Amino acid sequence: MLSLGSLSILLVLLLLQPTQLSAQDVLIRLAGVGRRNANEGRVEVFYNGVWGTVCDDEVDIKLSNVLCRQLGFQRSFTWAHSAKFGQGQGPIWLDNVRCQGSETSVAQCHFSGWGINDCTHAEDLGIICSPERRPGFPPVILEETASSSGQYPSQQRQRNPPSPPVQPAAPANSTSYSARGHEIALHRATSSSRRGGVSPRENGHEIQISRRNRGDSRASQHVNPALPRGHQLPSRLANSDAYRQRQEVARESPQAMRQELEVQANRQPHPQPPAQIHSERRSNRRQQLSGNHVEPDPVYPDVDLETDAQYTQGSERIYLEEARLRPVLSGNHGGLVTEGVLEVKHAGKWRHVCNKGWDLSSSRVVCGMLGFPAAQPLDQNAYRKLWDSKLADPSSRLRSQISKKAYWVEKVQCQGLEVSLAQCPAQLSLPRSDVPCRGGMHAVVRCVPGFQFERYGRAPAPPPVAPVVRLKAGPRLGEGRVEVMKEGKWGTVCDHLWDLNAASVVCRELGFGSAKEALTRAQLGQGTGPIHMNSVQCTGRERSIMDCVYKPVPLYTCKHTQDVAVRCNVPNTGIQTTVRLAGGRDHGEGRVEVLMEVGGAMRWGSVCSENFGLNEAMVVCRQLGLGFASRAHEETWYWPGSPDAREVLLSGTHCVGTEMSIQQCRRNGQVYCPRGGDGRAAGVTCVETAPDLVVDAQLVQESAYLEDRPLHLLTCANEENCLSSSAARMNWPYGHRRLLRFSSRIMNMGLADFRPRATRESWVWHQCHRHYHSIEVFTHYDLLTLNGTKVAEGHKASFCLEDTYCPDGIHKRYACYNWGQQGISVGCWDTYRHDIDCQWVDITDVRPGEYIFQVEVNPTLDMAESDFQNNVMRCRCKYDGARVYLFRCHAADAYSAEEEDLFDHQRQISNNNL
């Protein structure tokens, strides 16, 4: 039994024990240097009254997703290791964090313990989240602050913030910079296509000086939401007469003023989405300014009811969130709804739009939102007859609904350049009108589907003309890095002035709708080769990005870290409902089950795993909208399937990789699956990001040479089958072999580290060279005739896959010494020097002549990548019996079809760049 003294000591220790925060009380923020937006930065956690950082050990996309969702973002793009956003200060609170992906707070994940770590601040974790906010979370703006400290500065300023949980108070002696002096905010009036209807008071700039409270501690912690920010129009400028009247009322009766503000707060419109603000800022740059307006902000004691929403476009502006077409008569284009009655969502409720004033420009905007590149005029007589017949029917619900103003959006006016209806001026009801939509009916829209959606249910149709723009390495349909064709070569676009207008031109040119996002700073991976365009400026009406105004890119003025990308609106084809994953630990993995027509009825079934590889798995993951496939599983014993999908309905599946659904891939006419289904059915694991390996063509071209190597130095290479078959018939160890030697540098240009498929325990030991092989065949080296016949070959096993070189700011994570982990980090490369074994092609038996030299990395597609098309590098090779020349080395997808054909058949050297 414990003594009284022991109990006293135990009681004291319990009282000294710091209280543990619940998952809901754990606060996190993004901080650091080099941040471009509020959705990225170094992760900092508030615990025990102090801000600290998170170590980057064992980080994966699940942890990154949990952190982004806790911060209010929809998902994570990727994470950044090695203190990419600068080194923090204070403690490192979390290390070895492992999440399932479904947690609502990082505190619910498994980790070593608060403050228990073996890291330094050089390993501080950073994340990059998607800019889209989760429902219920306010927008955020970037606001630089100090790094980790014991104080609680606000890192991301929120607009219209909800009531937050109780947060740790700053020390009493700390003074926030936001509470000092005056704030000067510059405002620009929003542009309008109808300048005649704009009041002179709404045109120009406004300088607003607001006095901050120095003494109140609350003012030092919370930013007044009524302070205007950015290019927004204060409501007092929208109607200056009403504003002066409110000032007089305030002087006579402060209580009456407070009631007036409460009424306005209840009527405030929704805040503008980021896409809308982006487009309006672009139009503001082109607007002719006509004056300045300087007016101090009046101070109303204890009245803090105005919010940013009141400053958006005046009191008449409304925010139309979504749009949809309801097919009343027709418009079902092979499963796609391309025509119907327009319905828009405002304040969470669907409304009809009056067709009075509705035109083709407005229809184009709607079609762009729905994923279609263009709109078509249509004869509305049939819709008018149906409308009149319903009005004549006494039992029709339509008669009672159309008289209610809550049923209508009475006026929408678009120019056709907007990417969303949220950017178009709209009115819920017209003033001095008792009957809504008098003499009109609901608006009807007809859209034109893109070429790849015209053959719904079958493989996409090829484009009508050779494309001059393409998307690469995108995780989903309609997403990717933008590349354009110039002079027969594909190149990227630099991100200066890149905006939604230019992105929408690209999307519509490719057969999609308008752009959801215009991405910069290589957010979907870096490209290779030339950079063709910079400072692209489009109006939105161009048929091709090549019709826009742009500048050429002088050498060394722009880098591939500035490559642009887009996310386009795509039509709802419904193909994601014809495939599902069953039995997985999360929604991104499981046994593949497909919906197929069997005997005239639709049935669910499994997929035969024979010949089911990464190409097929990529199609499944893209069909589900889950990104890339990291694994294609041939056995799924550990994932129980659905009871109604035990039968194998799909076998012999072979996908090219461009299909939109697994049902569009080539397959057996009659199901034949010797392996059987159930536990041997096909499965996939999907991920948000993937690596992308690219061979440095320039290094191969510059480093190639011939060597006559004695046989007694090739014993180990012969054991690993690095010589041609004729070497076995030689009188070993006498004689020599002629080798085409070269160096190769393999770069990881993707958004995830490249790792071998086999774990370290499965690596194969080679006694002769005395090293492990993590990948048995990592690269193929081939010498081909001009008609494609292979005359010599070589291969390279991955005995050491490591970060040979990383650019400044990226920490090397993989090294082969001391049986270390193998892989290639994002942005780094692995170099195989020309003087190591098997880094050659044995050309002893090859006659002099002209050939094509080819290097292919990851040839068996064992490891997932975001783009397999750039894994092959090709060179023209001229061998005269004593010397070898390589020229025109390039990635296999870097040339146009015409240039590639010329490359294969041109029989002379076209320049002297050897």
PDB file of C-alpha atoms in Angstrom, residues 248-468:
ATOM      1  CA  GLU A 248     -27.536  62.092 -40.452  1.00  0.00           C
ATOM      2  CA  VAL A 249     -29.586  59.352 -38.804  1.00  0.00           C
ATOM      3  CA  ALA A 250     -26.488  58.239 -36.866  1.00  0.00           C
ATOM      4  CA  ARG A 251     -25.917  61.761 -35.524  1.00  0.00           C
ATOM      5  CA  GLU A 252     -29.537  62.024 -34.428  1.00  0.00           C
ATOM      6  CA  SER A 253     -29.970  58.477 -33.064  1.00  0.00           C
ATOM      7  CA  PRO A 254     -27.083  56.005 -32.689  1.00  0.00           C
ATOM      8  CA  GLN A 255     -29.607  53.282 -31.846  1.00  0.00           C
ATOM      9  CA  ALA A 256     -31.405  53.813 -35.150  1.00  0.00           C
ATOM     10  CA  MET A 257     -28.075  53.542 -36.980  1.00  0.00           C
ATOM     11  CA  ARG A 258     -27.295  50.268 -35.236  1.00  0.00           C
ATOM     12  CA  GLN A 259     -30.653  48.831 -36.342  1.00  0.00           C
ATOM     13  CA  GLU A 260     -30.045  50.007 -39.903  1.00  0.00           C
ATOM     14  CA  LEU A 261     -26.687  48.210 -40.016  1.00  0.00           C
ATOM     15  CA  GLU A 262     -28.238  45.027 -38.677  1.00  0.00           C
ATOM     16  CA  VAL A 263     -30.762  45.050 -41.537  1.00  0.00           C
ATOM     17  CA  GLN A 264     -27.969  45.517 -44.074  1.00  0.00           C
ATOM     18  CA  ALA A 265     -25.935  42.724 -42.537  1.00  0.00           C
ATOM     19  CA  ASN A 266     -28.851  40.349 -43.043  1.00  0.00           C
ATOM     20  CA  ARG A 267     -29.122  41.379 -46.699  1.00  0.00           C
ATOM     21  CA  GLN A 268     -25.441  41.173 -47.542  1.00  0.00           C
ATOM     22  CA  PRO A 269     -24.560  39.168 -50.656  1.00  0.00           C
ATOM     23  CA  HIS A 270     -22.246  36.204 -50.724  1.00  0.00           C
ATOM     24  CA  PRO A 271     -18.521  36.862 -51.085  1.00  0.00           C
ATOM     25  CA  GLN A 272     -17.012  36.581 -54.522  1.00  0.00           C
ATOM     26  CA  PRO A 273     -15.217  33.363 -55.381  1.00  0.00           C
ATOM     27  CA  PRO A 274     -11.480  33.509 -56.151  1.00  0.00           C
ATOM     28  CA  ALA A 275     -12.099  32.929 -59.851  1.00  0.00           C
ATOM     29  CA  GLN A 276     -14.361  35.969 -59.978  1.00  0.00           C
ATOM     30  CA  ILE A 277     -11.910  38.223 -58.171  1.00  0.00           C
ATOM     31  CA  HIS A 278      -9.112  37.033 -60.475  1.00  0.00           C
ATOM     32  CA  SER A 279     -11.059  37.857 -63.612  1.00  0.00           C
ATOM     33  CA  GLU A 280     -12.203  41.240 -62.307  1.00  0.00           C
ATOM     34  CA  ARG A 281      -8.665  42.222 -61.400  1.00  0.00           C
ATOM     35  CA  ARG A 282      -7.633  41.426 -64.955  1.00  0.00           C
ATOM     36  CA  SER A 283     -10.404  43.580 -66.368  1.00  0.00           C
ATOM     37  CA  ASN A 284      -9.507  46.347 -63.930  1.00  0.00           C
ATOM     38  CA  ARG A 285      -6.026  46.538 -65.458  1.00  0.00           C
ATOM     39  CA  ARG A 286      -7.586  47.405 -68.814  1.00  0.00           C
ATOM     40  CA  GLN A 287     -10.104  49.897 -67.477  1.00  0.00           C
ATOM     41  CA  GLN A 288      -9.676  53.632 -68.026  1.00  0.00           C
ATOM     42  CA  LEU A 289      -9.697  55.335 -64.629  1.00  0.00           C
ATOM     43  CA  SER A 290     -11.482  58.654 -64.291  1.00  0.00           C
ATOM     44  CA  GLY A 291     -10.693  60.211 -60.954  1.00  0.00           C
ATOM     45  CA  ASN A 292      -9.899  59.689 -57.301  1.00  0.00           C
ATOM     46  CA  HIS A 293     -12.081  59.865 -54.239  1.00  0.00           C
ATOM     47  CA  VAL A 294     -10.639  60.456 -50.771  1.00  0.00           C
ATOM     48  CA  GLU A 295     -12.868  60.076 -47.764  1.00  0.00           C
ATOM     49  CA  PRO A 296     -12.113  59.089 -44.163  1.00  0.00           C
ATOM     50  CA  ASP A 297     -14.013  56.233 -42.625  1.00  0.00           C
ATOM     51  CA  PRO A 298     -16.630  57.300 -40.048  1.00  0.00           C
ATOM     52  CA  VAL A 299     -16.339  55.719 -36.619  1.00  0.00           C
ATOM     53  CA  TYR A 300     -19.463  54.294 -34.971  1.00  0.00           C
ATOM     54  CA  PRO A 301     -18.740  53.195 -31.404  1.00  0.00           C
ATOM     55  CA  ASP A 302     -19.604  49.562 -30.638  1.00  0.00           C
ATOM     56  CA  VAL A 303     -20.973  49.014 -34.152  1.00  0.00           C
ATOM     57  CA  ASP A 304     -19.043  46.326 -36.030  1.00  0.00           C
ATOM     58  CA  LEU A 305     -21.665  44.738 -38.230  1.00  0.00           C
ATOM     59  CA  GLU A 306     -20.430  45.498 -41.741  1.00  0.00           C
ATOM     60  CA  THR A 307     -18.428  42.782 -43.468  1.00  0.00           C
ATOM     61  CA  ASP A 308     -16.479  42.401 -46.679  1.00  0.00           C
ATOM     62  CA  ALA A 309     -19.558  41.046 -48.423  1.00  0.00           C
ATOM     63  CA  GLN A 310     -21.087  44.544 -48.350  1.00  0.00           C
ATOM     64  CA  TYR A 311     -18.176  45.893 -50.362  1.00  0.00           C
ATOM     65  CA  THR A 312     -18.589  43.526 -53.310  1.00  0.00           C
ATOM     66  CA  GLN A 313     -20.017  45.191 -56.382  1.00  0.00           C
ATOM     67  CA  GLY A 314     -22.673  47.185 -54.598  1.00  0.00           C
ATOM     68  CA  SER A 315     -25.832  45.967 -52.927  1.00  0.00           C
ATOM     69  CA  GLU A 316     -27.458  44.669 -56.125  1.00  0.00           C
ATOM     70  CA  ARG A 317     -24.770  42.055 -56.894  1.00  0.00           C
ATOM     71  CA  ILE A 318     -25.704  38.430 -56.259  1.00  0.00           C
ATOM     72  CA  TYR A 319     -23.600  35.306 -56.408  1.00  0.00           C
ATOM     73  CA  LEU A 320     -24.888  32.433 -58.567  1.00  0.00           C
ATOM     74  CA  GLU A 321     -23.106  29.360 -57.229  1.00  0.00           C
ATOM     75  CA  GLU A 322     -23.920  26.578 -59.690  1.00  0.00           C
ATOM     76  CA  ALA A 323     -25.839  25.884 -62.887  1.00  0.00           C
ATOM     77  CA  ARG A 324     -27.498  22.811 -64.359  1.00  0.00           C
ATOM     78  CA  LEU A 325     -29.686  21.862 -67.322  1.00  0.00           C
ATOM     79  CA  ARG A 326     -32.938  19.982 -66.805  1.00  0.00           C
ATOM     80  CA  PRO A 327     -33.751  18.035 -70.001  1.00  0.00           C
ATOM     81  CA  VAL A 328     -37.435  18.752 -70.594  1.00  0.00           C
ATOM     82  CA  LEU A 329     -37.751  17.851 -74.287  1.00  0.00           C
ATOM     83  CA  SER A 330     -34.419  16.557 -75.579  1.00  0.00           C
ATOM     84  CA  GLY A 331     -30.728  17.261 -75.354  1.00  0.00           C
ATOM     85  CA  ASN A 332     -29.562  13.841 -74.130  1.00  0.00           C
ATOM     86  CA  HIS A 333     -26.529  13.549 -76.390  1.00  0.00           C
ATOM     87  CA  GLY A 334     -25.562   9.900 -75.914  1.00  0.00           C
ATOM     88  CA  GLY A 335     -25.828  10.192 -72.145  1.00  0.00           C
ATOM     89  CA  LEU A 336     -24.718  13.828 -71.952  1.00  0.00           C
ATOM     90  CA  VAL A 337     -27.294  16.484 -71.116  1.00  0.00           C
ATOM     91  CA  THR A 338     -26.507  19.167 -73.683  1.00  0.00           C
ATOM     92  CA  GLU A 339     -29.881  20.950 -73.844  1.00  0.00           C
ATOM     93  CA  GLY A 340     -32.493  21.877 -71.312  1.00  0.00           C
ATOM     94  CA  VAL A 341     -34.080  24.424 -69.012  1.00  0.00           C
ATOM     95  CA  LEU A 342     -31.488  26.388 -67.064  1.00  0.00           C
ATOM     96  CA  GLU A 343     -31.518  26.266 -63.261  1.00  0.00           C
ATOM     97  CA  VAL A 344     -29.080  28.192 -61.075  1.00  0.00           C
ATOM     98  CA  LYS A 345     -28.312  27.935 -57.382  1.00  0.00           C
ATOM     99  CA  HIS A 346     -28.415  31.021 -55.207  1.00  0.00           C
ATOM    100  CA  ALA A 347     -28.077  30.908 -51.417  1.00  0.00           C
ATOM    101  CA  GLY A 348     -28.370  27.136 -51.506  1.00  0.00           C
ATOM    102  CA  LYS A 349     -31.664  27.052 -53.465  1.00  0.00           C
ATOM    103  CA  TRP A 350     -32.284  26.340 -57.142  1.00  0.00           C
ATOM    104  CA  ARG A 351     -34.063  29.010 -59.202  1.00  0.00           C
ATOM    105  CA  HIS A 352     -35.109  29.477 -62.808  1.00  0.00           C
ATOM    106  CA  VAL A 353     -33.721  32.278 -64.953  1.00  0.00           C
ATOM    107  CA  CYS A 354     -36.071  34.522 -66.903  1.00  0.00           C
ATOM    108  CA  ASN A 355     -35.389  34.508 -70.634  1.00  0.00           C
ATOM    109  CA  LYS A 356     -36.066  38.245 -70.986  1.00  0.00           C
ATOM    110  CA  GLY A 357     -32.654  39.613 -71.968  1.00  0.00           C
ATOM    111  CA  TRP A 358     -31.031  36.179 -72.055  1.00  0.00           C
ATOM    112  CA  ASP A 359     -28.735  35.768 -75.079  1.00  0.00           C
ATOM    113  CA  LEU A 360     -26.149  33.444 -76.625  1.00  0.00           C
ATOM    114  CA  SER A 361     -23.308  35.100 -74.704  1.00  0.00           C
ATOM    115  CA  SER A 362     -24.903  34.121 -71.416  1.00  0.00           C
ATOM    116  CA  SER A 363     -25.498  30.608 -72.744  1.00  0.00           C
ATOM    117  CA  ARG A 364     -21.789  30.350 -73.607  1.00  0.00           C
ATOM    118  CA  VAL A 365     -20.887  31.087 -69.999  1.00  0.00           C
ATOM    119  CA  VAL A 366     -23.305  28.423 -68.741  1.00  0.00           C
ATOM    120  CA  CYS A 367     -21.974  25.848 -71.194  1.00  0.00           C
ATOM    121  CA  GLY A 368     -18.423  26.638 -70.098  1.00  0.00           C
ATOM    122  CA  MET A 369     -19.379  25.973 -66.479  1.00  0.00           C
ATOM    123  CA  LEU A 370     -20.904  22.642 -67.490  1.00  0.00           C
ATOM    124  CA  GLY A 371     -17.797  21.519 -69.390  1.00  0.00           C
ATOM    125  CA  PHE A 372     -18.814  22.367 -72.966  1.00  0.00           C
ATOM    126  CA  PRO A 373     -16.725  24.644 -75.208  1.00  0.00           C
ATOM    127  CA  ALA A 374     -19.550  26.479 -76.982  1.00  0.00           C
ATOM    128  CA  ALA A 375     -23.287  27.202 -77.085  1.00  0.00           C
ATOM    129  CA  GLN A 376     -25.752  26.964 -79.982  1.00  0.00           C
ATOM    130  CA  PRO A 377     -28.878  28.955 -80.761  1.00  0.00           C
ATOM    131  CA  LEU A 378     -32.066  26.912 -80.751  1.00  0.00           C
ATOM    132  CA  ASP A 379     -35.729  27.240 -81.719  1.00  0.00           C
ATOM    133  CA  GLN A 380     -37.682  27.738 -78.491  1.00  0.00           C
ATOM    134  CA  ASN A 381     -41.171  27.355 -79.969  1.00  0.00           C
ATOM    135  CA  ALA A 382     -41.575  23.858 -78.599  1.00  0.00           C
ATOM    136  CA  TYR A 383     -40.552  25.020 -75.121  1.00  0.00           C
ATOM    137  CA  ARG A 384     -42.970  27.960 -75.392  1.00  0.00           C
ATOM    138  CA  LYS A 385     -45.864  25.670 -76.285  1.00  0.00           C
ATOM    139  CA  LEU A 386     -45.068  23.425 -73.331  1.00  0.00           C
ATOM    140  CA  TRP A 387     -44.858  26.469 -71.054  1.00  0.00           C
ATOM    141  CA  ASP A 388     -48.222  27.832 -72.227  1.00  0.00           C
ATOM    142  CA  SER A 389     -49.893  24.440 -71.881  1.00  0.00           C
ATOM    143  CA  LYS A 390     -48.741  24.156 -68.246  1.00  0.00           C
ATOM    144  CA  LEU A 391     -49.997  27.637 -67.478  1.00  0.00           C
ATOM    145  CA  ALA A 392     -53.389  26.735 -68.963  1.00  0.00           C
ATOM    146  CA  ASP A 393     -53.609  23.632 -66.760  1.00  0.00           C
ATOM    147  CA  PRO A 394     -55.375  24.557 -63.474  1.00  0.00           C
ATOM    148  CA  SER A 395     -53.718  21.647 -61.649  1.00  0.00           C
ATOM    149  CA  SER A 396     -50.177  22.621 -62.678  1.00  0.00           C
ATOM    150  CA  ARG A 397     -47.815  23.639 -59.870  1.00  0.00           C
ATOM    151  CA  LEU A 398     -46.099  25.988 -62.274  1.00  0.00           C
ATOM    152  CA  ARG A 399     -48.969  28.503 -62.126  1.00  0.00           C
ATOM    153  CA  SER A 400     -48.496  29.082 -58.422  1.00  0.00           C
ATOM    154  CA  GLN A 401     -44.698  28.996 -58.482  1.00  0.00           C
ATOM    155  CA  ILE A 402     -44.004  31.561 -61.207  1.00  0.00           C
ATOM    156  CA  SER A 403     -45.788  34.281 -59.264  1.00  0.00           C
ATOM    157  CA  LYS A 404     -43.265  34.005 -56.441  1.00  0.00           C
ATOM    158  CA  LYS A 405     -40.114  36.073 -56.683  1.00  0.00           C
ATOM    159  CA  ALA A 406     -38.165  33.310 -54.888  1.00  0.00           C
ATOM    160  CA  TYR A 407     -38.704  31.177 -58.013  1.00  0.00           C
ATOM    161  CA  TRP A 408     -36.784  33.502 -60.345  1.00  0.00           C
ATOM    162  CA  VAL A 409     -33.523  35.156 -61.166  1.00  0.00           C
ATOM    163  CA  GLU A 410     -35.007  37.852 -63.339  1.00  0.00           C
ATOM    164  CA  LYS A 411     -31.972  39.247 -65.096  1.00  0.00           C
ATOM    165  CA  VAL A 412     -28.554  37.875 -66.013  1.00  0.00           C
ATOM    166  CA  GLN A 413     -26.319  39.720 -68.455  1.00  0.00           C
ATOM    167  CA  CYS A 414     -23.016  38.179 -69.547  1.00  0.00           C
ATOM    168  CA  GLN A 415     -20.534  39.266 -72.192  1.00  0.00           C
ATOM    169  CA  GLY A 416     -19.555  35.664 -72.943  1.00  0.00           C
ATOM    170  CA  LEU A 417     -15.997  36.138 -71.672  1.00  0.00           C
ATOM    171  CA  GLU A 418     -16.747  35.207 -68.073  1.00  0.00           C
ATOM    172  CA  VAL A 419     -15.710  31.813 -66.730  1.00  0.00           C
ATOM    173  CA  SER A 420     -18.694  31.614 -64.391  1.00  0.00           C
ATOM    174  CA  LEU A 421     -22.142  33.145 -63.925  1.00  0.00           C
ATOM    175  CA  ALA A 422     -20.836  34.522 -60.633  1.00  0.00           C
ATOM    176  CA  GLN A 423     -18.990  37.151 -62.687  1.00  0.00           C
ATOM    177  CA  CYS A 424     -22.093  38.262 -64.614  1.00  0.00           C
ATOM    178  CA  PRO A 425     -24.314  41.093 -63.326  1.00  0.00           C
ATOM    179  CA  ALA A 426     -27.571  39.541 -62.114  1.00  0.00           C
ATOM    180  CA  GLN A 427     -30.727  40.602 -60.296  1.00  0.00           C
ATOM    181  CA  LEU A 428     -33.083  38.398 -58.351  1.00  0.00           C
ATOM    182  CA  SER A 429     -35.966  40.771 -59.005  1.00  0.00           C
ATOM    183  CA  LEU A 430     -36.464  43.939 -61.012  1.00  0.00           C
ATOM    184  CA  PRO A 431     -37.421  47.148 -59.190  1.00  0.00           C
ATOM    185  CA  ARG A 432     -40.926  48.555 -59.673  1.00  0.00           C
ATOM    186  CA  SER A 433     -42.146  45.185 -61.009  1.00  0.00           C
ATOM    187  CA  ASP A 434     -44.932  43.398 -59.146  1.00  0.00           C
ATOM    188  CA  VAL A 435     -45.082  40.375 -61.491  1.00  0.00           C
ATOM    189  CA  PRO A 436     -41.760  38.555 -61.931  1.00  0.00           C
ATOM    190  CA  CYS A 437     -40.651  37.737 -65.498  1.00  0.00           C
ATOM    191  CA  ARG A 438     -43.728  39.348 -67.029  1.00  0.00           C
ATOM    192  CA  GLY A 439     -44.403  37.861 -70.458  1.00  0.00           C
ATOM    193  CA  GLY A 440     -41.359  35.615 -70.339  1.00  0.00           C
ATOM    194  CA  MET A 441     -40.518  32.021 -69.438  1.00  0.00           C
ATOM    195  CA  HIS A 442     -37.542  30.050 -68.216  1.00  0.00           C
ATOM    196  CA  ALA A 443     -34.297  30.346 -70.184  1.00  0.00           C
ATOM    197  CA  VAL A 444     -33.290  27.387 -72.373  1.00  0.00           C
ATOM    198  CA  VAL A 445     -29.670  26.540 -73.244  1.00  0.00           C
ATOM    199  CA  ARG A 446     -28.142  24.224 -75.862  1.00  0.00           C
ATOM    200  CA  CYS A 447     -24.438  23.333 -75.592  1.00  0.00           C
ATOM    201  CA  VAL A 448     -21.998  21.830 -78.084  1.00  0.00           C
ATOM    202  CA  PRO A 449     -19.946  18.922 -76.684  1.00  0.00           C
ATOM    203  CA  GLY A 450     -16.204  18.694 -77.316  1.00  0.00           C
ATOM    204  CA  PHE A 451     -14.843  16.278 -79.916  1.00  0.00           C
ATOM    205  CA  GLN A 452     -13.748  13.743 -77.294  1.00  0.00           C
ATOM    206  CA  PHE A 453     -17.315  13.486 -75.961  1.00  0.00           C
ATOM    207  CA  GLU A 454     -19.107  13.129 -79.295  1.00  0.00           C
ATOM    208  CA  ARG A 455     -18.755   9.327 -79.290  1.00  0.00           C
ATOM    209  CA  TYR A 456     -20.066   8.709 -75.808  1.00  0.00           C
ATOM    210  CA  GLY A 457     -19.470   5.142 -74.601  1.00  0.00           C
ATOM    211  CA  ARG A 458     -16.661   4.516 -77.109  1.00  0.00           C
ATOM    212  CA  ALA A 459     -13.038   5.580 -77.263  1.00  0.00           C
ATOM    213  CA  PRO A 460     -12.647   9.359 -77.714  1.00  0.00           C
ATOM    214  CA  ALA A 461     -12.575  10.625 -81.269  1.00  0.00           C
ATOM    215  CA  PRO A 462      -9.299  12.112 -82.530  1.00  0.00           C
ATOM    216  CA  PRO A 463      -9.246  15.907 -82.873  1.00  0.00           C
ATOM    217  CA  PRO A 464     -10.424  17.197 -86.264  1.00  0.00           C
ATOM    218  CA  VAL A 465      -7.084  18.958 -86.858  1.00  0.00           C
ATOM    219  CA  ALA A 466      -3.600  18.376 -85.485  1.00  0.00           C
ATOM    220  CA  PRO A 467      -3.563  19.942 -82.014  1.00  0.00           C
ATOM    221  CA  VAL A 468      -1.241  22.821 -81.178  1.00  0.00           C
TER     222      VAL A 468
END
